[in-house]
Tab-separated table of C-alpha atoms (C1' of nucleotides) in Angstrom:
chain	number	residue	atom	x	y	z
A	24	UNK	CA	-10.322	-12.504	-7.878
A	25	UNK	CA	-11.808	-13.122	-4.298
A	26	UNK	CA	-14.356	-10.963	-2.677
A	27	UNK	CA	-12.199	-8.674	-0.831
A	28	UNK	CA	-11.484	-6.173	-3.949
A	29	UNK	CA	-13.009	-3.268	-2.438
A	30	UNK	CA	-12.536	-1.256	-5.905
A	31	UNK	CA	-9.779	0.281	-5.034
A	32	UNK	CA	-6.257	0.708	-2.704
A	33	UNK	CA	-7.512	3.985	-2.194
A	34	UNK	CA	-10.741	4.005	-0.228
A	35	UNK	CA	-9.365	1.068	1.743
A	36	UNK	CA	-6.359	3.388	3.080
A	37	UNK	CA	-8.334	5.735	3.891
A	38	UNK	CA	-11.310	3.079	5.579
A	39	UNK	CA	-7.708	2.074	7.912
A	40	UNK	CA	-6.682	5.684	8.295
A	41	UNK	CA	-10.015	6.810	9.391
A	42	UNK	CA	-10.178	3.623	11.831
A	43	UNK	CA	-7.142	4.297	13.236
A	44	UNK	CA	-8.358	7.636	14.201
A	45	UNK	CA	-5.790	9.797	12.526
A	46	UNK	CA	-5.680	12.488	9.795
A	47	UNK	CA	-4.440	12.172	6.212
A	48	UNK	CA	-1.795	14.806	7.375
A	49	UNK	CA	-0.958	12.786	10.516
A	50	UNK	CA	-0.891	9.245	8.645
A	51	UNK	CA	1.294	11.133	5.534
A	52	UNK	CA	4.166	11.916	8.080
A	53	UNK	CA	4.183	8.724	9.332
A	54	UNK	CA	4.493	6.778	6.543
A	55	UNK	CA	6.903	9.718	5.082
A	56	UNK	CA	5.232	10.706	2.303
A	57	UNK	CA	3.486	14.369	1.245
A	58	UNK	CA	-0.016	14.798	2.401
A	59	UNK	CA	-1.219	16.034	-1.003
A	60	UNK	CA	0.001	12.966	-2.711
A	61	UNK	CA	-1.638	10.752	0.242
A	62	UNK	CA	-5.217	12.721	-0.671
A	63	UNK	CA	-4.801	11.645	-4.083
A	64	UNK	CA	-3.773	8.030	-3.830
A	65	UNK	CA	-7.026	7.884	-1.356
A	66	UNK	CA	-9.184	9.310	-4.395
A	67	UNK	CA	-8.064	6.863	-6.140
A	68	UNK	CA	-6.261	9.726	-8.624
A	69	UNK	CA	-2.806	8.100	-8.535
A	70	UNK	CA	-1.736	4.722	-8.512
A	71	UNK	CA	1.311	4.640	-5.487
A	72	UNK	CA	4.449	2.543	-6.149
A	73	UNK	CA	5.412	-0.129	-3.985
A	74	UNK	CA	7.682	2.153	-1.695
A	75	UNK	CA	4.973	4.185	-0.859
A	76	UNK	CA	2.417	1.579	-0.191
A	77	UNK	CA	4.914	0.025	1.821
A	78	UNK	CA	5.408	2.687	3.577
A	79	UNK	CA	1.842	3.895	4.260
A	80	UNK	CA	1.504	0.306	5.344
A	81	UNK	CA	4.135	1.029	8.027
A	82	UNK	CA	2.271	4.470	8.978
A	83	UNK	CA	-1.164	2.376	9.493
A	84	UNK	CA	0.539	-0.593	11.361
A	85	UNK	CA	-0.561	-2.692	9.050
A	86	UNK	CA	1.076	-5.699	6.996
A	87	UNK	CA	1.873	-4.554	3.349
A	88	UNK	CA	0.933	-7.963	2.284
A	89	UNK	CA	-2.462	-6.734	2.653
A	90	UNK	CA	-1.949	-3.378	1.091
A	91	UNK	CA	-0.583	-4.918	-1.781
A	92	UNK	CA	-3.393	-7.832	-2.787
A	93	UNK	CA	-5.737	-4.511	-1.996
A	94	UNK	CA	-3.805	-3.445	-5.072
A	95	UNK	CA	-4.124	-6.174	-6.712
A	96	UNK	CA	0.090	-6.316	-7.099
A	97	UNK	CA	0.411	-9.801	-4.776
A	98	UNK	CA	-1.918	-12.846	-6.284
A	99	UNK	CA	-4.354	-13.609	-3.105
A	100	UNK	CA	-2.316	-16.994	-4.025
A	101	UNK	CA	-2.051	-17.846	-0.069
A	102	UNK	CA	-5.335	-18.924	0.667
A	103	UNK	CA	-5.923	-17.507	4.566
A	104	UNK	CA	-7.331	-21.063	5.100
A	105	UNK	CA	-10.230	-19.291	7.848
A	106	UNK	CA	-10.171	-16.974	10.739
A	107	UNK	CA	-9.893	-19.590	13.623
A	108	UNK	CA	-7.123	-21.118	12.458
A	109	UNK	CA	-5.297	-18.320	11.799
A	110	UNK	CA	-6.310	-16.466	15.377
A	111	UNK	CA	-4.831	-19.974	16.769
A	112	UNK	CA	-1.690	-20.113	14.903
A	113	UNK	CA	-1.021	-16.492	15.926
A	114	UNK	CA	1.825	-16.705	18.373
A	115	UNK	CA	2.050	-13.466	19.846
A	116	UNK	CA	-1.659	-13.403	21.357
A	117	UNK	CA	-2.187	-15.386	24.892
A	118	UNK	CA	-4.658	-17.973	25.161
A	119	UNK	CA	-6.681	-16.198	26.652
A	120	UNK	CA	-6.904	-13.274	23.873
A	121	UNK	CA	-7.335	-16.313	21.488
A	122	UNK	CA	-10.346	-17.017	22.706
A	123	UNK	CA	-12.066	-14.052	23.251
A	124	UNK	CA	-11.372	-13.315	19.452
A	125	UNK	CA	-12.671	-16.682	18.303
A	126	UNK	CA	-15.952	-15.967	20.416
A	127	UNK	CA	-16.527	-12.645	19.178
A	128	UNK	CA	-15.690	-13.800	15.771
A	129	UNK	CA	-18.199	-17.017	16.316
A	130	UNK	CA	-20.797	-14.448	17.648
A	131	UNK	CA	-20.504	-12.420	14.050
A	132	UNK	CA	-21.038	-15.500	12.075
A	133	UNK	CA	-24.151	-16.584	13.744
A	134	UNK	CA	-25.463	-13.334	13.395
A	135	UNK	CA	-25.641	-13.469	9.619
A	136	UNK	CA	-25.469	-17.051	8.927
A	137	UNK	CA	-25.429	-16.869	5.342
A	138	UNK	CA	-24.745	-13.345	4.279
A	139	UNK	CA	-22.049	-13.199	1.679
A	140	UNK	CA	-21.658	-9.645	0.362
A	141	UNK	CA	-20.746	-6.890	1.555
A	142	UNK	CA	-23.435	-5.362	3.521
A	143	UNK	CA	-21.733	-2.682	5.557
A	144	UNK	CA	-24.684	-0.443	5.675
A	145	UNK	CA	-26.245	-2.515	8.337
A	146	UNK	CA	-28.886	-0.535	10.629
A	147	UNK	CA	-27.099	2.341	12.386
A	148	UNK	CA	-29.173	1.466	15.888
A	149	UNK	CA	-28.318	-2.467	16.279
A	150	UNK	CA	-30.374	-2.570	19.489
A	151	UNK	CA	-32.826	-5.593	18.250
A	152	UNK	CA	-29.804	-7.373	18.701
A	153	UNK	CA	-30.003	-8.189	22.119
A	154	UNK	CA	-29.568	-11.995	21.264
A	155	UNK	CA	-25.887	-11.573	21.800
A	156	UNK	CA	-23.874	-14.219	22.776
A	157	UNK	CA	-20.839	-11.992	24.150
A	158	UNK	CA	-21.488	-10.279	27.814
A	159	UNK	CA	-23.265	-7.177	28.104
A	160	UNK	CA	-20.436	-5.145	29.239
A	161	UNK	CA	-18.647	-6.103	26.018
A	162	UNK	CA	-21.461	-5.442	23.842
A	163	UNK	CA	-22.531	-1.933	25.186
A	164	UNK	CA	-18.606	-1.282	24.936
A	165	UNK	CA	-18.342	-2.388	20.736
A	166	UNK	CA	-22.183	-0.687	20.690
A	167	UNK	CA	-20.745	3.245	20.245
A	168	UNK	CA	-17.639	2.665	18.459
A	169	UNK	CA	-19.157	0.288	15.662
A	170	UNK	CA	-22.410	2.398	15.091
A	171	UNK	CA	-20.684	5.825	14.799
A	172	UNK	CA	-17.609	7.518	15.133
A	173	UNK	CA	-17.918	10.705	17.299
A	174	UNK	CA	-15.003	11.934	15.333
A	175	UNK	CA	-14.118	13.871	11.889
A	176	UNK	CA	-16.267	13.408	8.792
A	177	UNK	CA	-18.759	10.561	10.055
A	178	UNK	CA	-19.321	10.106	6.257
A	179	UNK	CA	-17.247	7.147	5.553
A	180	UNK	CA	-20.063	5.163	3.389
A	181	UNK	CA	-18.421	4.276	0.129
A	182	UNK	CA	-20.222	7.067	-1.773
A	183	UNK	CA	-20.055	5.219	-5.321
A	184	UNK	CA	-22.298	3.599	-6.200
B	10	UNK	CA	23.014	5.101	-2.541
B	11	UNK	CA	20.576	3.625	-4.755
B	12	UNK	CA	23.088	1.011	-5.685
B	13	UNK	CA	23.683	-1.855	-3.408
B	14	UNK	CA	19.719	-1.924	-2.442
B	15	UNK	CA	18.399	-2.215	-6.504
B	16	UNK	CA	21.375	-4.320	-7.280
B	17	UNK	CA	20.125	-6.993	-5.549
B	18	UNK	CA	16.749	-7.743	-7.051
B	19	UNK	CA	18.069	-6.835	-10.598
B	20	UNK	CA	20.781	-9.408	-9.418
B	21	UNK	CA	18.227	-11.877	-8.112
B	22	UNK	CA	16.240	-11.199	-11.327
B	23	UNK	CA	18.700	-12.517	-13.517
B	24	UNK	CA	19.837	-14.835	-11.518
B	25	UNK	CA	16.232	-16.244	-12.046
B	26	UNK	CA	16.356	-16.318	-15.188
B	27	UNK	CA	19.477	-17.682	-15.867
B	28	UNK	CA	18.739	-20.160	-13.899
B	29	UNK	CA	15.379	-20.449	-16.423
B	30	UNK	CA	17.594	-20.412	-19.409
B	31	UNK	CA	15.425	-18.146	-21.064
B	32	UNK	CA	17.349	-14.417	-22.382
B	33	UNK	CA	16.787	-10.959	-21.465
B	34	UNK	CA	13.813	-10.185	-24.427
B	35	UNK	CA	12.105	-13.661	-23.771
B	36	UNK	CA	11.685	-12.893	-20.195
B	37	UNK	CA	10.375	-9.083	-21.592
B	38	UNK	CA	8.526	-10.517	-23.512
B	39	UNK	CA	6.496	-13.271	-21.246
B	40	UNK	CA	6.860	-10.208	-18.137
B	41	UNK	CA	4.976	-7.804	-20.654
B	42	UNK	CA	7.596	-5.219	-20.290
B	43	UNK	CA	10.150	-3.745	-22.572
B	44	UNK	CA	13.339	-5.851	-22.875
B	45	UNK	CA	15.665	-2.565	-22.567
B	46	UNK	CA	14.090	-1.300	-19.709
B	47	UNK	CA	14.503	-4.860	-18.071
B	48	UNK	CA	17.870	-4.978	-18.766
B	49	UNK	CA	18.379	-1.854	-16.886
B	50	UNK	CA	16.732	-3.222	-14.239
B	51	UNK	CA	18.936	-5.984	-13.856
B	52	UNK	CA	21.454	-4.163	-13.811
B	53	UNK	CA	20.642	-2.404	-10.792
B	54	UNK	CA	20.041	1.152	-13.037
B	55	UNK	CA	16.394	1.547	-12.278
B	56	UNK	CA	14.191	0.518	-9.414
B	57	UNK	CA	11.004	-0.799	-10.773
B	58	UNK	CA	7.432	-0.400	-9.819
B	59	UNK	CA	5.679	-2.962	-7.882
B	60	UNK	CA	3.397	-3.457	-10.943
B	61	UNK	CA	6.350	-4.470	-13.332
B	62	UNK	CA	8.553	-6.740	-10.294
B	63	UNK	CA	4.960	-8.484	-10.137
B	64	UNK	CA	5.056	-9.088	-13.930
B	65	UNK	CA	8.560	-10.214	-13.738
B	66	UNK	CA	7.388	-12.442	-10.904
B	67	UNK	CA	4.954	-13.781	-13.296
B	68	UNK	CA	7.674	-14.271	-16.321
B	69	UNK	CA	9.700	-15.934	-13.997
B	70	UNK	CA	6.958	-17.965	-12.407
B	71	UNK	CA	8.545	-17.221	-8.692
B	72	UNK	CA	6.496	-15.871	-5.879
B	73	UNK	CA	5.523	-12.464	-6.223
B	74	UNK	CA	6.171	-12.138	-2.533
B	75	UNK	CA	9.976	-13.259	-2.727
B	76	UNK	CA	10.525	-10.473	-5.526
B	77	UNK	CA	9.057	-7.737	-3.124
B	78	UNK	CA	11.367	-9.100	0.005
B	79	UNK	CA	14.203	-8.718	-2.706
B	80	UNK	CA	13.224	-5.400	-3.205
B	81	UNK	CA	13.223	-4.424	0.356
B	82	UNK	CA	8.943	-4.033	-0.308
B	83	UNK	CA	8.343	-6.358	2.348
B	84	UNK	CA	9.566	-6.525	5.660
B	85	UNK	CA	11.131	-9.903	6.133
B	86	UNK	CA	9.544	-9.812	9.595
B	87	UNK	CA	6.040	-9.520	8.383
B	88	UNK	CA	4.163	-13.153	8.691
B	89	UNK	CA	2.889	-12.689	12.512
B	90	UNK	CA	-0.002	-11.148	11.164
B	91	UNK	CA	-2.127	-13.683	9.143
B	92	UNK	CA	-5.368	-13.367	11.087
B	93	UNK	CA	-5.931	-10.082	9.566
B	94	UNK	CA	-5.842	-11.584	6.282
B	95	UNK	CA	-8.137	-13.886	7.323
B	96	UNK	CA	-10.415	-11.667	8.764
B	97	UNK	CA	-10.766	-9.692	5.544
B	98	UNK	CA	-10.687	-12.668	3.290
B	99	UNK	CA	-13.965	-14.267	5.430
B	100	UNK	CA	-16.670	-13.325	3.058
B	101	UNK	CA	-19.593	-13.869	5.718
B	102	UNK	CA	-18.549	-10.910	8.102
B	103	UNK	CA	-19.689	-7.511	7.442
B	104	UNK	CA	-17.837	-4.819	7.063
B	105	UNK	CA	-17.926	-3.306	10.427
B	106	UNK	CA	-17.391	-6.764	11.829
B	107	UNK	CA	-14.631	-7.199	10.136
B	108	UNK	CA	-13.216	-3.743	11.221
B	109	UNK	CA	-14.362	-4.408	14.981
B	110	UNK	CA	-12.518	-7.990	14.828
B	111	UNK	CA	-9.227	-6.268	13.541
B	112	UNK	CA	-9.268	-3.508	16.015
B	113	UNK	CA	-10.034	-6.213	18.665
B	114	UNK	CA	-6.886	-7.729	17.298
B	115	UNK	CA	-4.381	-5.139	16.950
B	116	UNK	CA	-4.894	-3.951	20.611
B	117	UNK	CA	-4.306	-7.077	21.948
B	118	UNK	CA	-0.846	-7.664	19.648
B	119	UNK	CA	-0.344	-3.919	21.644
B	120	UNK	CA	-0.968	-4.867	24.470
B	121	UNK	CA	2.792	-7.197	24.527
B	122	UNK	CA	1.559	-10.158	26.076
B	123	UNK	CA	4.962	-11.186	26.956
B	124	UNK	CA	5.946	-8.100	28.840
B	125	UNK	CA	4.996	-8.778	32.538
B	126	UNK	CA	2.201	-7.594	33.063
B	127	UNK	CA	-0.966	-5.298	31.330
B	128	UNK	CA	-0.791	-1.651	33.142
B	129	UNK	CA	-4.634	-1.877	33.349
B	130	UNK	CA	-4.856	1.179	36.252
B	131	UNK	CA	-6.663	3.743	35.551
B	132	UNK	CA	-4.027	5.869	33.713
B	133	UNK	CA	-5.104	5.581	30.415
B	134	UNK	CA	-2.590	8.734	29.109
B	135	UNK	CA	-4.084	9.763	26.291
B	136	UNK	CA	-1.357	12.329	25.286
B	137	UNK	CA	1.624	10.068	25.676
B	138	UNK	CA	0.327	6.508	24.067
B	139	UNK	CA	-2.109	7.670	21.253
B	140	UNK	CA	-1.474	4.297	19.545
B	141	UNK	CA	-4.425	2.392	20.373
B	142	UNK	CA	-7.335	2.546	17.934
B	143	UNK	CA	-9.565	1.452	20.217
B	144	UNK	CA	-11.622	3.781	22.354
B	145	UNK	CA	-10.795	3.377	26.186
B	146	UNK	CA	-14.191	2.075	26.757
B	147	UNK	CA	-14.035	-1.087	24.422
B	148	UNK	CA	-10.386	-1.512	25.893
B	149	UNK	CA	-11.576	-1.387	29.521
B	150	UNK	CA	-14.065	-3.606	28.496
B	151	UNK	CA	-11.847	-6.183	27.310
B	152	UNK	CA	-9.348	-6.236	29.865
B	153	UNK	CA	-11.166	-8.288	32.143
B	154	UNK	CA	-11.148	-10.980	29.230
B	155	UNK	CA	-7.444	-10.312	28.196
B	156	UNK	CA	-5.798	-10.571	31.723
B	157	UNK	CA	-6.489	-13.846	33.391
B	158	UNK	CA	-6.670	-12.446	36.822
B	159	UNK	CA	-10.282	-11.110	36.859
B	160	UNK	CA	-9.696	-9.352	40.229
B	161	UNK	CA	-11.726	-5.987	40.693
B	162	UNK	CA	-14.938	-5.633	38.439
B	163	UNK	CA	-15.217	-9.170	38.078
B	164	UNK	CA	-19.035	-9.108	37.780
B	165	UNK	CA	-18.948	-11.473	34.347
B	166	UNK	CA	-18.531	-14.886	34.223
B	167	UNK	CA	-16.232	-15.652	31.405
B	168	UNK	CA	-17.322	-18.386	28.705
B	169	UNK	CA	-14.248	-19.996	28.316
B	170	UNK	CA	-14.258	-23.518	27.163
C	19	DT	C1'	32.025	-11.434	-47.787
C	20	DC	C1'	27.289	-10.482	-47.210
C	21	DA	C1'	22.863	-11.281	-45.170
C	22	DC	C1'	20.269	-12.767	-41.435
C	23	DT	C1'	19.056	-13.590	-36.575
C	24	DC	C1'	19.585	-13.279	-31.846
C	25	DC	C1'	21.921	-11.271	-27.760
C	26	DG	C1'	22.170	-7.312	-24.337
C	27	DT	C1'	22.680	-2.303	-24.283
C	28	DT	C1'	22.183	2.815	-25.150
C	29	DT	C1'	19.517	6.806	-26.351
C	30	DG	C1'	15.686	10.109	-26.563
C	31	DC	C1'	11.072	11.017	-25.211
C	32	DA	C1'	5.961	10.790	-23.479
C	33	DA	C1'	3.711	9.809	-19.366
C	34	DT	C1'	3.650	9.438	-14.638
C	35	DT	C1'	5.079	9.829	-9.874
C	36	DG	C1'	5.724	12.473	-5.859
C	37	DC	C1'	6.477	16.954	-3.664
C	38	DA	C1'	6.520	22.112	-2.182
C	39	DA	C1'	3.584	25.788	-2.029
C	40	DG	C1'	-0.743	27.640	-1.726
C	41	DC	C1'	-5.950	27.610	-1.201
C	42	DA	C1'	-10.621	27.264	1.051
C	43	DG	C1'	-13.308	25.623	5.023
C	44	DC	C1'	-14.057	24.673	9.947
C	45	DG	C1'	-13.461	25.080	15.011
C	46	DC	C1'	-11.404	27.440	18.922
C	47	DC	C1'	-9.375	31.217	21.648
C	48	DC	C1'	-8.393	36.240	22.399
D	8	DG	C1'	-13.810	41.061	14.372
D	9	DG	C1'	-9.202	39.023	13.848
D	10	DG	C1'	-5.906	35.383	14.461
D	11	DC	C1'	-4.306	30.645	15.063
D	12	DG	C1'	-4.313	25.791	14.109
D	13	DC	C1'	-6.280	22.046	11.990
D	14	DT	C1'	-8.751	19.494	8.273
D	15	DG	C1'	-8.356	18.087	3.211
D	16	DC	C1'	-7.770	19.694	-1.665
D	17	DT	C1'	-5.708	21.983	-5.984
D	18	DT	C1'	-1.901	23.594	-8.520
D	19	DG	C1'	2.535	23.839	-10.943
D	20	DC	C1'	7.035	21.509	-11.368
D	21	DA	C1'	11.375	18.446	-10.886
D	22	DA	C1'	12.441	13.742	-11.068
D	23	DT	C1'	11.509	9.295	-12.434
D	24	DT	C1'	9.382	5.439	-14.850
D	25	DG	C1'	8.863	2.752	-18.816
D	26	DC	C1'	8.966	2.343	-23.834
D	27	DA	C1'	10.129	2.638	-29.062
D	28	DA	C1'	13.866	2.953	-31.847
D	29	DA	C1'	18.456	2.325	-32.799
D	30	DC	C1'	23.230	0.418	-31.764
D	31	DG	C1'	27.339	-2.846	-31.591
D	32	DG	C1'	28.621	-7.685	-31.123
D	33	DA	C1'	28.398	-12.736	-31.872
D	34	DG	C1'	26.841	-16.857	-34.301
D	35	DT	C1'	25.163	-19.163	-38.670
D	36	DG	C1'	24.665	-20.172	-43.617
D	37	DA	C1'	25.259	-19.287	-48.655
DNA sequence: TCACTCCGTTTGCAATTGCAAGCAGCGCCC
DNA sequence: GGGCGCTGCTTGCAATTGCAAACGGAGTGA
C-alpha cells in the first residue's frame, strides 16, 4: 500500500466534511443517506457499501475514485504519475489557474524539501515563514484558514494515536 | 426496479468469465466468495458489496474500476479530476498543504472557466451560493491570479513564467 | 445400473447494513 | 427561566448481505 492510507474511510470523510464547512447532518442529506449512519461510518463503526460511499462522494464533491482507494476497495493501481502533470493535463482549469496551482504547489515542496510523513501537526503560528515565495496578499489570505478554523469543533487532530 | 441496473454487472460478470472459460465455483473460489451467492449475483438477484465486485474484479483479473462503472459505483463522467489524486498521493506535502492545494483547486473547477466571465464584484452572497469551501478572503485573494485582467487592486506583480 | 465428479441453483440462517426515533449538549432569542 | 434550532450520538429494528448445506442435472467409467 502507498502512503495515503490514513487508517481509515472514516476520519478522511469526515477531514472532507469538516473542510468543506458543513455538518454531518448537512453532508448526510446530501449524499442521501441517515445522519446516524453517516456518524458511524465517520467513527469508523461501520464499514459503508459502495452505494453509500458513492454517494457521500457525490455529497462532498468529490471523485469516488478517491473515496474508494481511501477504502482500500480500488488498487491505487493508477499511479497519479505527480502533481504537475496532472494540474497540466487538467482541462477544465485556464492557464492561468494552472499556474498559480503549480506555484503554490512548488512553494509547499521547497518548504519541506525532504519531509515524507505525515506531519500535519505543523506549528499552529507559521509566521517564521516569511520566506514565502507566493505574494503577501496570498499568503496572509491561506494564513487564517490553514492555521485554524473559526468554525465548529476546532479539534480535528487525528486523536489516535 | 432493482432489475435492469444489477442485471448488468451480474451480466457483465459472467460474461467475463465465460469469456475466461473458467465455471461459476472456480471463479468463487479464486474471488474468495461463496459460489451460490455468486451465482445469484450473476443473475442479477443480489447487488453485491463493493468489497466482493472488487474480489470478483480480482478473480477475473479485470479492472476493479470497470466492475464499479458496471455497477453504476462510478460515474462514467468522473476522470476530470486526477490532480486531486495526485495531490493526496504526493507524499512530501503535509497535510494541511495538501488540503489548502485541493481547496485551491476545487474553487477554481467552480469558478467555470468557460462561462464568460468570473462575477468577481463585491457580491459575494453568502446565503444563495454556499458552495465554495473557501473563505471569501482566500477567494478574493486569488482572483487577481485567476482572471487575467488584473484591473482594480492590481498592486502584485504576478510571477508568471 | 451404480458410483463418482462437476455444473449451476435453491434454501435456511447468522451477521451486517442502514434507518427512524429519541437523547444529551450547546448557542441564541424571547 | 423557558423555548427553539442546531450539533452529533445512542438505541432498537426491518431489510439485506453473504455463506454453509443441500438439491437436481449432466457427463464419465466400471
Amino acid at each position: 500500500m502507498a502512503l495515503p492510507k490514513v487508517g481509515s474511510i472514516g476520519e478522511y470523510i469526515r477531514d472532507q466534511r469538516q473542510q468543506a464547512k458543513i455538518s454531518l447532518r448537512q453532508l448526510a442529506e446530501q449524499a442521501g443517506v441517515s445522519n446516524p449512519y453517516l456518524s458511524q461510518i465517520e467513527r469508523g463503526l461501520r464499514k459503508p457499501s459502495a452505494e453509500i460511499l458513492n454517494q457521500i462522494a457525490k455529497g462532498l464533491r468529490i471523485s469516488s475514485q478517491a473515496l474508494y482507494v481511501q477504502a482500500g476497495l480500488i488498487e491505487d493501481r493508477e499511479p497519479p504519475s505527480d502533481v504537475i502533470s496532472a494540474i497540466r493535463a487538467d482541462t477544465h482549469l485556464t492557464e492561468r489557474q494552472r499556474q498559480v496551482l503549480i506555484d503554490i504547489y512548488e512553494s509547499f515542496r521547497k518548504e519541506r524539501p525532504g519531509d515524507g510523513q505525515t506531519s500535519q501537526n505543523a506549528d499552529p503560528g507559521p509566521s517564521a515563514d516569511d520566506e514565502h515565495p507566493l505574494p503577501p496578499e496570498l499568503v496572509a489570505a491561506l494564513e487564517p484558514y490553514a492555521t485554524s478554523n473559526g468554525n465548529g469543533t476546532a479539534n480535528q487532530e487525528t486523536k489516535e494515536g
